[in-house]
CSV table of N, CA and C in Angstrom, one decimal:
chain,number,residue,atom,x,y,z
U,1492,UNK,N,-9.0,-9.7,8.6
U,1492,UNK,CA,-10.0,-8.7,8.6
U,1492,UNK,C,-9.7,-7.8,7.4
U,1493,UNK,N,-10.6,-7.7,7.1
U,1493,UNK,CA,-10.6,-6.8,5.2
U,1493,UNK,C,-10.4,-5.4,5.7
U,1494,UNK,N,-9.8,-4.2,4.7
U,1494,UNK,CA,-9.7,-3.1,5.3
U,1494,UNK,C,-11.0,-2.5,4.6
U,1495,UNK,N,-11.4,-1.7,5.1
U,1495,UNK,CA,-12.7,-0.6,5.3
U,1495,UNK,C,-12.2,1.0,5.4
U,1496,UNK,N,-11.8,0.9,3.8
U,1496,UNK,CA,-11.6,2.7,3.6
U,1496,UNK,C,-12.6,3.5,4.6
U,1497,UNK,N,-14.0,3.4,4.0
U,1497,UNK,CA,-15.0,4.1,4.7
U,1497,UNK,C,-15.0,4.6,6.2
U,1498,UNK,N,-14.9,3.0,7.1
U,1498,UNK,CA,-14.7,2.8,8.1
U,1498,UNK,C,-12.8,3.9,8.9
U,1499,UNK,N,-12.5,3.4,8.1
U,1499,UNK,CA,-11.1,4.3,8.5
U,1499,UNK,C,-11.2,5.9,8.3
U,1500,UNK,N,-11.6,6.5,7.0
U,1500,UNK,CA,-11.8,7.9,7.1
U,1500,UNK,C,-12.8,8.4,8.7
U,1501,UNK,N,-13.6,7.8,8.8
U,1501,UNK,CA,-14.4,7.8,9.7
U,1501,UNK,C,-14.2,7.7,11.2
U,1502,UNK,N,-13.4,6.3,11.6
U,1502,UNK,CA,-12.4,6.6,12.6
U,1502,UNK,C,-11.7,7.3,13.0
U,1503,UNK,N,-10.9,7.6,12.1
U,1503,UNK,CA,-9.4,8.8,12.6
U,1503,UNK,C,-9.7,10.4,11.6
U,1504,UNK,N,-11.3,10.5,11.7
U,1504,UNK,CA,-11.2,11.6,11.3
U,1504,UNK,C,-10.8,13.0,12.3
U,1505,UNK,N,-10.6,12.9,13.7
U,1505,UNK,CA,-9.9,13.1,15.1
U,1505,UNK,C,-8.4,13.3,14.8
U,1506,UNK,N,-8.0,12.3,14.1
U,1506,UNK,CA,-6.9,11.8,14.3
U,1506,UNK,C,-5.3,12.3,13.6
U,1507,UNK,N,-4.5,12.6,14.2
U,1507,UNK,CA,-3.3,13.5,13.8
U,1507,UNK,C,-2.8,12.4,12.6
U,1508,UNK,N,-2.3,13.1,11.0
U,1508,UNK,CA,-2.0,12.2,10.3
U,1508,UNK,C,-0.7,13.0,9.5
U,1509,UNK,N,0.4,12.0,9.4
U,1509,UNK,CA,1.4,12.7,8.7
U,1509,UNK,C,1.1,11.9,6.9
U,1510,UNK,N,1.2,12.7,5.8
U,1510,UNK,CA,1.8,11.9,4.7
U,1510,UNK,C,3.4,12.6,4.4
U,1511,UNK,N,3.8,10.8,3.6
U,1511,UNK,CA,5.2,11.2,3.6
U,1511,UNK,C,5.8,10.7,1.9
U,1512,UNK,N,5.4,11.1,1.1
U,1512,UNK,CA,6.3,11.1,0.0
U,1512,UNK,C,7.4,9.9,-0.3
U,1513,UNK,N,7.8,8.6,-0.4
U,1513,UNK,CA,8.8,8.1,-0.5
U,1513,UNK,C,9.8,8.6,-1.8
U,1514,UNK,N,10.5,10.0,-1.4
U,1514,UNK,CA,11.6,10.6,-2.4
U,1514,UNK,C,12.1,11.1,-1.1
U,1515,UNK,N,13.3,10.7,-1.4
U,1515,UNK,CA,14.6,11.4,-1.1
U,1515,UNK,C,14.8,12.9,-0.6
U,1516,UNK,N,14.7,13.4,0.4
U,1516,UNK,CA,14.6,14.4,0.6
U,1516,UNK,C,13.3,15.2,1.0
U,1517,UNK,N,12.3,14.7,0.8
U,1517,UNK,CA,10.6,15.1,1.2
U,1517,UNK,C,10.6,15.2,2.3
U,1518,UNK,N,10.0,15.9,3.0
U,1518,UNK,CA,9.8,16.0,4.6
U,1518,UNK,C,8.3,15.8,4.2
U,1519,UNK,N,7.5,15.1,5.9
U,1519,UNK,CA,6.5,14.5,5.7
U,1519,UNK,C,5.7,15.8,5.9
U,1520,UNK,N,4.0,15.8,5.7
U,1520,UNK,CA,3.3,16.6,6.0
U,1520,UNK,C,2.1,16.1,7.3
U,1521,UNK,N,2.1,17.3,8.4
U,1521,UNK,CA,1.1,17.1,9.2
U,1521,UNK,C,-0.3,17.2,8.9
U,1522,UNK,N,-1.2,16.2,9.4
U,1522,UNK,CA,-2.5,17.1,8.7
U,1522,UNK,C,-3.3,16.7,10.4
U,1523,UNK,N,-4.8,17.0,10.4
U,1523,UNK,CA,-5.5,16.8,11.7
U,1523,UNK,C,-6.2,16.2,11.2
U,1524,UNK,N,-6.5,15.6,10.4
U,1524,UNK,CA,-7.5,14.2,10.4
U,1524,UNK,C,-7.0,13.1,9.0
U,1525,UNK,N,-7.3,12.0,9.0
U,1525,UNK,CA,-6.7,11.2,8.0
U,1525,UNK,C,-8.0,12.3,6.6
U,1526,UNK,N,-9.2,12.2,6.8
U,1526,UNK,CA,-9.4,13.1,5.3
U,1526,UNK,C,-8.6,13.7,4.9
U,1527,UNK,N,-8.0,15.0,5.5
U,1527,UNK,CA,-7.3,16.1,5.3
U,1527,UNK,C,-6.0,15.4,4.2
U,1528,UNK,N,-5.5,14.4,4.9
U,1528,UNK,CA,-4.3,13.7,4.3
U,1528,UNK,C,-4.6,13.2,3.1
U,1529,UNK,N,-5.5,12.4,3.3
U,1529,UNK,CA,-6.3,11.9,2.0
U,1529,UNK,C,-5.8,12.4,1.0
U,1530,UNK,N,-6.6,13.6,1.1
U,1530,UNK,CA,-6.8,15.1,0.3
U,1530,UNK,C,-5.4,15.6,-0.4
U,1531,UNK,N,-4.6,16.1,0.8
U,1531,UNK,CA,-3.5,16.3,0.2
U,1531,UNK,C,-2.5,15.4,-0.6
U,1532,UNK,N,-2.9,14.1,-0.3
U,1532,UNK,CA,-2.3,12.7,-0.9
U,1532,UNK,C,-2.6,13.1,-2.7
U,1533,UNK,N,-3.9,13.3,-2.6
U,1533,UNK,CA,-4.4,12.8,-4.1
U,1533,UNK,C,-4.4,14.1,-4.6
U,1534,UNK,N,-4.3,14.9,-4.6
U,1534,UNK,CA,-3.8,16.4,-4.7
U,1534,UNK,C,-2.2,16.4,-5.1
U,1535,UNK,N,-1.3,16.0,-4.4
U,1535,UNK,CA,0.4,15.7,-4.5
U,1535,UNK,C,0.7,15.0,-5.7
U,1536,UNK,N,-0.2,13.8,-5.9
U,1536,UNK,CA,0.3,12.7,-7.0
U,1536,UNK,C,0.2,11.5,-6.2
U,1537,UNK,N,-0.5,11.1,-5.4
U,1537,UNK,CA,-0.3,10.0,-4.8
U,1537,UNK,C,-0.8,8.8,-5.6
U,1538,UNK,N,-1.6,8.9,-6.8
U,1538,UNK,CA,-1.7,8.1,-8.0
U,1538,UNK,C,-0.6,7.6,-8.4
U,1539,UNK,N,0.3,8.3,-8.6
U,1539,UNK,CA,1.9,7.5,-9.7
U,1539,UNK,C,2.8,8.1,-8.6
U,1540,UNK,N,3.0,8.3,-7.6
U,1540,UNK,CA,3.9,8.3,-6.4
U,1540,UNK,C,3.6,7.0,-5.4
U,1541,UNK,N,5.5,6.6,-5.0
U,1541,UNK,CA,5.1,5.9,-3.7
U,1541,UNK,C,4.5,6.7,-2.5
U,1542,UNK,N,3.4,6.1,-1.6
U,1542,UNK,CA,3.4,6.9,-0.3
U,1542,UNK,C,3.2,6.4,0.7
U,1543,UNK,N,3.2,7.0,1.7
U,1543,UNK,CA,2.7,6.7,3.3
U,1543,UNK,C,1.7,7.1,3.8
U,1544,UNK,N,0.6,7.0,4.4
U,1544,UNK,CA,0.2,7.8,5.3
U,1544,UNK,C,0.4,7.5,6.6
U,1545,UNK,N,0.1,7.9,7.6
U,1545,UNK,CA,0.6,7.6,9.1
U,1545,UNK,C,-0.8,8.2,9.7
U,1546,UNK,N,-1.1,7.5,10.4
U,1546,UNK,CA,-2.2,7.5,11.6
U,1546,UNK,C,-1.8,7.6,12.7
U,1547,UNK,N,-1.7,8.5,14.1
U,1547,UNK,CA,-0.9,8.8,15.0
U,1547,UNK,C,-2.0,8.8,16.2
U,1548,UNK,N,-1.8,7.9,16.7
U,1548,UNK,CA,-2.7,7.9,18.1
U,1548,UNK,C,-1.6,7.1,19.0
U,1549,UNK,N,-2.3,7.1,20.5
U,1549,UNK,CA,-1.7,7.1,21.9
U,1549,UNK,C,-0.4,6.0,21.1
U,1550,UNK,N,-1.1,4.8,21.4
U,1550,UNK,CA,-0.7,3.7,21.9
U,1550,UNK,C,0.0,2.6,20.7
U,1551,UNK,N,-0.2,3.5,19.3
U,1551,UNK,CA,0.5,2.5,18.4
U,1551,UNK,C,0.1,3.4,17.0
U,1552,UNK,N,0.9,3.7,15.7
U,1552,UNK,CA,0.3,4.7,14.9
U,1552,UNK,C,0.2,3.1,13.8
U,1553,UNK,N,-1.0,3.5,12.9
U,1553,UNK,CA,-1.2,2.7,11.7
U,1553,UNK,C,-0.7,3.4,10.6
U,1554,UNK,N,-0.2,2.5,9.5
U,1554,UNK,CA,0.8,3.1,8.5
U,1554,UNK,C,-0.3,2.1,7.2
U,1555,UNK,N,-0.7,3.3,6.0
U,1555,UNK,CA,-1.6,2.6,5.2
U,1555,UNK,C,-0.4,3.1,4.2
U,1556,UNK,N,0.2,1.8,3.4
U,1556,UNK,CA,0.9,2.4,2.0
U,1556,UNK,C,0.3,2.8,0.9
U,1557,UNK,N,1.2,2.7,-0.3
U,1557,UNK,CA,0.6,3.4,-1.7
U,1557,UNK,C,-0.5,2.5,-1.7
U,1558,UNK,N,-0.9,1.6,-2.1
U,1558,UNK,CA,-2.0,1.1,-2.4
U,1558,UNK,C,-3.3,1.3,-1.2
U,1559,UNK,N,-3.4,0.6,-0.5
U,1559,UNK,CA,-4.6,1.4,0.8
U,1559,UNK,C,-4.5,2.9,0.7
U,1560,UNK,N,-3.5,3.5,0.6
U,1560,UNK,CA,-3.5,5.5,0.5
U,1560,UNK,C,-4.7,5.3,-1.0
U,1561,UNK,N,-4.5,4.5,-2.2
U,1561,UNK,CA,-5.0,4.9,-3.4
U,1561,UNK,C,-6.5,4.6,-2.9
U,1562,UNK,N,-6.8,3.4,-2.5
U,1562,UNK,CA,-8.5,2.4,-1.7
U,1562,UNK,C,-9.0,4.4,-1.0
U,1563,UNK,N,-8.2,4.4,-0.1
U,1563,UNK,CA,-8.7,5.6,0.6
U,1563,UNK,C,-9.3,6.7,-0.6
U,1564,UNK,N,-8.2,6.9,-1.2
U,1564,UNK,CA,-8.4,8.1,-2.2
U,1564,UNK,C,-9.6,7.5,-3.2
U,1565,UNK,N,-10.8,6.4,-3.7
U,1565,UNK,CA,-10.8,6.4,-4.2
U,1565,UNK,C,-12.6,6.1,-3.4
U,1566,UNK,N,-12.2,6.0,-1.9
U,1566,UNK,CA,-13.6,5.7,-1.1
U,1566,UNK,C,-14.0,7.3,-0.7
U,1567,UNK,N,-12.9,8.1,-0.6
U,1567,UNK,CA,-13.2,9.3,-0.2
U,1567,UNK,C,-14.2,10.3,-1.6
U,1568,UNK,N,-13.6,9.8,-3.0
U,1568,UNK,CA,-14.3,9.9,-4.0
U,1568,UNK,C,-15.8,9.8,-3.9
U,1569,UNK,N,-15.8,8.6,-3.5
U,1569,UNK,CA,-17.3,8.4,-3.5
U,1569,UNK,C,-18.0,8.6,-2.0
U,1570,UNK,N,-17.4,8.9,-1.2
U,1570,UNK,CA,-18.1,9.3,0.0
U,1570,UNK,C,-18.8,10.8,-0.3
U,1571,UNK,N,-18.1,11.6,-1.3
U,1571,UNK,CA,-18.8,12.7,-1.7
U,1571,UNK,C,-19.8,13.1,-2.7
């Protein structure tokens, strides 16, 4: 199954999302919807930084890395 930026901002826009920096010492950030995180992703440096995002629901959380974080940041672009 191909991933669907669109589709995912859209889903978990509900949805509790941490981003997490892969440096040494970063504590992750909460946000309330995967936009929000987006946002702060590409705002941070998530361009020339490794990252995480985390998707946090019941039953299992989805973890999109640097690359799908960048797909996201770049569908969110054009969603607006």
């Amino acid at each position: 199954m191909a991933f669907d930026p669109v589709k995912a901002l859209t889903n978990y826009s509900d949805a509790e999302c941490s981003v997490q920096f892969l440096i040494a010492g970063t504590p992750a950030s909460v946000f309330p919807s995967l936009e929000e995180a987006v946002i702060f992703a590409r705002d941070n440096g998530a361009g020339w930084k490794d990252i995480e995002i985390t998707v946090h629901l019941d039953r299992e959380d989805i973890v999109y890395a640097t690359g799908k974080t960048r797909t996201l940041i770049e569908a969110l672009r054009q969603k607006r």
